[in-house]
mmCIF file of C-alpha atoms and ligand atoms in Angstrom:
data_model
loop_
_atom_site.group_PDB
_atom_site.id
_atom_site.type_symbol
_atom_site.label_atom_id
_atom_site.label_comp_id
_atom_site.label_asym_id
_atom_site.label_seq_id
_atom_site.Cartn_x
_atom_site.Cartn_y
_atom_site.Cartn_z
ATOM 1 C CA UNK A 28 25.045 26.977 23.490
ATOM 2 C CA UNK A 29 27.750 25.642 25.669
ATOM 3 C CA UNK A 30 30.259 22.867 25.901
ATOM 4 C CA UNK A 31 32.491 21.581 28.574
ATOM 5 C CA UNK A 32 35.961 21.531 27.695
ATOM 6 C CA UNK A 33 38.204 18.920 27.545
ATOM 7 C CA UNK A 34 41.662 20.500 26.804
ATOM 8 C CA UNK A 35 44.023 21.957 28.936
ATOM 9 C CA UNK A 36 44.018 25.374 30.294
ATOM 10 C CA UNK A 37 47.592 26.047 28.667
ATOM 11 C CA UNK A 38 46.652 28.469 25.736
ATOM 12 C CA UNK A 39 48.661 26.539 23.288
ATOM 13 C CA UNK A 40 48.190 26.560 19.621
ATOM 14 C CA UNK A 41 46.049 23.175 19.514
ATOM 15 C CA UNK A 42 43.938 24.799 22.169
ATOM 16 C CA UNK A 43 43.419 27.919 20.146
ATOM 17 C CA UNK A 44 42.478 26.048 17.186
ATOM 18 C CA UNK A 45 40.018 24.278 18.973
ATOM 19 C CA UNK A 46 38.469 27.473 20.422
ATOM 20 C CA UNK A 47 38.583 28.894 16.730
ATOM 21 C CA UNK A 48 36.585 25.701 15.660
ATOM 22 C CA UNK A 49 34.123 26.120 18.616
ATOM 23 C CA UNK A 50 33.598 29.771 17.205
ATOM 24 C CA UNK A 51 32.911 28.325 13.913
ATOM 25 C CA UNK A 52 29.745 26.177 15.529
ATOM 26 C CA UNK A 53 28.768 29.458 17.458
ATOM 27 C CA UNK A 54 28.647 31.251 13.902
ATOM 28 C CA UNK A 55 26.323 28.785 12.314
ATOM 29 C CA UNK A 56 23.555 30.187 14.330
ATOM 30 C CA UNK A 57 24.275 33.764 13.338
ATOM 31 C CA UNK A 58 21.103 35.666 12.735
ATOM 32 C CA UNK A 59 22.311 38.331 10.348
ATOM 33 C CA UNK A 60 19.603 38.953 7.571
ATOM 34 C CA UNK A 61 20.796 42.615 7.375
ATOM 35 C CA UNK A 62 24.612 42.781 6.865
ATOM 36 C CA UNK A 63 24.923 39.402 6.019
ATOM 37 C CA UNK A 64 28.088 39.550 8.129
ATOM 38 C CA UNK A 65 28.292 36.527 10.202
ATOM 39 C CA UNK A 66 30.247 36.157 13.367
ATOM 40 C CA UNK A 67 30.772 33.595 15.784
ATOM 41 C CA UNK A 68 32.344 33.359 19.622
ATOM 42 C CA UNK A 69 33.621 30.887 21.984
ATOM 43 C CA UNK A 70 34.282 32.093 25.235
ATOM 44 C CA UNK A 71 36.449 29.721 27.845
ATOM 45 C CA UNK A 72 35.401 30.313 31.335
ATOM 46 C CA UNK A 73 37.795 29.639 34.016
ATOM 47 C CA UNK A 74 35.554 26.708 35.619
ATOM 48 C CA UNK A 75 36.004 24.778 32.042
ATOM 49 C CA UNK A 76 32.994 25.510 30.194
ATOM 50 C CA UNK A 77 32.742 27.142 26.761
ATOM 51 C CA UNK A 78 30.173 29.348 25.717
ATOM 52 C CA UNK A 79 29.239 29.825 22.405
ATOM 53 C CA UNK A 80 27.852 33.089 20.901
ATOM 54 C CA UNK A 81 26.751 34.482 17.605
ATOM 55 C CA UNK A 82 25.720 37.942 16.377
ATOM 56 C CA UNK A 83 21.940 38.849 16.561
ATOM 57 C CA UNK A 84 20.571 41.444 14.332
ATOM 58 C CA UNK A 85 17.581 43.372 14.676
ATOM 59 C CA UNK A 86 15.154 45.321 11.996
ATOM 60 C CA UNK A 87 15.788 48.452 14.404
ATOM 61 C CA UNK A 88 19.755 48.281 13.531
ATOM 62 C CA UNK A 89 21.046 49.404 16.776
ATOM 63 C CA UNK A 90 19.948 46.620 19.058
ATOM 64 C CA UNK A 91 22.017 44.449 17.386
ATOM 65 C CA UNK A 92 23.956 42.251 19.653
ATOM 66 C CA UNK A 93 27.601 41.164 18.850
ATOM 67 C CA UNK A 94 28.712 37.279 19.031
ATOM 68 C CA UNK A 95 31.082 38.226 21.488
ATOM 69 C CA UNK A 96 28.510 39.980 24.184
ATOM 70 C CA UNK A 97 26.060 36.848 23.225
ATOM 71 C CA UNK A 98 28.618 34.564 24.580
ATOM 72 C CA UNK A 99 29.554 36.683 27.858
ATOM 73 C CA UNK A 100 25.708 37.426 28.712
ATOM 74 C CA UNK A 101 24.502 34.041 28.380
ATOM 75 C CA UNK A 102 27.807 33.039 30.781
ATOM 76 C CA UNK A 103 27.245 35.905 33.120
ATOM 77 C CA UNK A 104 23.121 35.381 33.167
ATOM 78 C CA UNK A 105 23.993 31.601 34.478
ATOM 79 C CA UNK A 106 26.231 32.927 37.208
ATOM 80 C CA UNK A 107 29.648 32.608 35.711
ATOM 81 C CA UNK A 108 31.881 35.797 35.658
ATOM 82 C CA UNK A 109 35.602 34.701 35.646
ATOM 83 C CA UNK A 110 37.014 33.931 32.280
ATOM 84 C CA UNK A 111 40.113 32.769 30.175
ATOM 85 C CA UNK A 112 39.942 33.383 26.499
ATOM 86 C CA UNK A 113 37.511 34.046 23.706
ATOM 87 C CA UNK A 114 37.847 32.897 20.317
ATOM 88 C CA UNK A 115 36.264 35.199 17.536
ATOM 89 C CA UNK A 116 35.246 34.217 13.941
ATOM 90 C CA UNK A 117 33.541 36.165 11.378
ATOM 91 C CA UNK A 118 32.810 37.557 7.385
ATOM 92 C CA UNK A 119 30.389 37.938 5.047
ATOM 93 C CA UNK A 120 27.989 35.207 4.313
ATOM 94 C CA UNK A 121 29.414 32.900 1.815
ATOM 95 C CA UNK A 122 32.939 34.582 1.472
ATOM 96 C CA UNK A 123 35.948 32.233 2.464
ATOM 97 C CA UNK A 124 36.585 31.486 6.048
ATOM 98 C CA UNK A 125 39.909 32.368 8.070
ATOM 99 C CA UNK A 126 39.821 36.187 7.773
ATOM 100 C CA UNK A 127 40.630 38.574 10.423
ATOM 101 C CA UNK A 128 38.086 39.629 12.580
ATOM 102 C CA UNK A 129 38.414 41.907 15.567
ATOM 103 C CA UNK A 130 36.312 42.570 18.386
ATOM 104 C CA UNK A 131 33.929 45.988 18.190
ATOM 105 C CA UNK A 132 35.078 48.582 20.698
ATOM 106 C CA UNK A 133 31.769 47.877 22.604
ATOM 107 C CA UNK A 134 32.686 44.341 23.109
ATOM 108 C CA UNK A 135 36.044 45.300 24.277
ATOM 109 C CA UNK A 136 34.357 47.171 27.042
ATOM 110 C CA UNK A 137 32.311 44.332 28.097
ATOM 111 C CA UNK A 138 35.598 42.131 28.519
ATOM 112 C CA UNK A 139 36.993 44.656 30.447
ATOM 113 C CA UNK A 140 34.028 44.539 32.847
ATOM 114 C CA UNK A 141 34.753 40.965 33.503
ATOM 115 C CA UNK A 142 38.516 40.150 32.745
ATOM 116 C CA UNK A 143 42.046 40.608 33.639
ATOM 117 C CA UNK A 144 43.558 42.948 30.672
ATOM 118 C CA UNK A 145 46.616 41.548 31.243
ATOM 119 C CA UNK A 146 45.675 37.544 31.342
ATOM 120 C CA UNK A 147 42.683 37.490 29.131
ATOM 121 C CA UNK A 148 43.446 36.288 25.958
ATOM 122 C CA UNK A 149 41.595 37.139 22.181
ATOM 123 C CA UNK A 150 42.084 34.537 19.627
ATOM 124 C CA UNK A 151 41.717 35.450 16.031
ATOM 125 C CA UNK A 152 42.456 34.322 12.876
ATOM 126 C CA UNK A 153 44.915 35.791 10.872
ATOM 127 C CA UNK A 154 44.041 35.523 7.333
ATOM 128 C CA UNK A 155 46.529 33.576 6.380
ATOM 129 C CA UNK A 156 45.463 29.909 7.352
ATOM 130 C CA UNK A 157 46.605 30.497 11.064
ATOM 131 C CA UNK A 158 45.984 32.125 14.227
ATOM 132 C CA UNK A 159 46.986 34.206 17.043
ATOM 133 C CA UNK A 160 45.878 35.118 20.601
ATOM 134 C CA UNK A 161 46.928 38.230 22.214
ATOM 135 C CA UNK A 162 45.985 39.941 25.790
ATOM 136 C CA UNK A 163 42.930 42.332 26.179
ATOM 137 C CA UNK A 164 45.479 45.056 27.058
ATOM 138 C CA UNK A 165 46.709 44.851 23.628
ATOM 139 C CA UNK A 166 43.247 45.372 22.151
ATOM 140 C CA UNK A 167 42.071 48.101 24.812
ATOM 141 C CA UNK A 168 45.235 49.964 26.304
ATOM 142 C CA UNK A 169 44.261 52.118 28.869
ATOM 143 C CA UNK A 170 41.030 50.569 29.566
ATOM 144 C CA UNK A 171 38.502 51.915 31.947
ATOM 145 C CA UNK A 172 36.864 48.960 34.016
ATOM 146 C CA UNK A 173 35.498 48.229 37.654
ATOM 147 C CA UNK A 174 39.096 48.903 39.040
ATOM 148 C CA UNK A 175 38.530 52.814 38.180
ATOM 149 C CA UNK A 176 35.578 53.196 40.350
ATOM 150 C CA UNK A 177 37.255 51.588 43.787
ATOM 151 C CA UNK A 178 38.236 54.552 46.253
ATOM 152 C CA UNK A 179 42.354 54.243 46.337
ATOM 153 C CA UNK A 180 43.567 53.863 49.731
HETATM 154 N N1 THU B 226 29.610 42.395 14.802
HETATM 155 C C1 THU B 226 29.901 41.144 15.869
HETATM 156 O O1 THU B 226 29.145 40.104 16.118
HETATM 157 N N2 THU B 226 31.203 41.207 16.331
HETATM 158 C C2 THU B 226 31.732 42.294 16.151
HETATM 159 O O2 THU B 226 32.816 42.369 17.072
HETATM 160 C C3 THU B 226 32.058 43.108 15.017
HETATM 161 C C4 THU B 226 30.900 43.188 14.477
HETATM 162 C C5 THU B 226 28.340 41.858 14.030
HETATM 163 C C6 THU B 226 27.491 42.907 14.503
HETATM 164 C C7 THU B 226 26.809 42.723 13.388
HETATM 165 O O3 THU B 226 25.694 41.967 13.364
HETATM 166 C C8 THU B 226 27.738 42.543 12.194
HETATM 167 O O4 THU B 226 28.791 42.009 12.777
HETATM 168 C C9 THU B 226 28.286 43.730 11.189
HETATM 169 O O5 THU B 226 28.287 44.747 11.912
#
């Protein structure tokens, strides 16, 4: 699912909260019959579209796709490859909402492929009723990305 972004591009608190709310909307579609851990993501593209994602599990467990990658792959499959921020929420089905749910290493690597690590913001709930944003670089220091494969002049 995707939405048109109606708010400013400034990642102020209100914007962060709105992206968290959209991540919860993504989480409603979580297909997680094996772990019971439901995750949702809301990925804000630079063109002002928000792509929602959920985790999609599989009876062959390793085939599972995380919510973050679901959102990225939907966007990229539509030709959108420039992003500003992603909000991620998750927790065990039935547990109280608001817990911190950090992106796994594989998803951080996918972010590294498409996002500037110094600019792209990852927005999480803090487990205390609030949320915060940090750069991809803070989550994946010394990350390996497309730049590493370019010839140095
Ligand atoms: N999961 C995500 O969707 N995103 C993450 O970054 C962490 C893990 C999902 C995968 C699996 O369906 C469930 O959470 C438990 O690992």
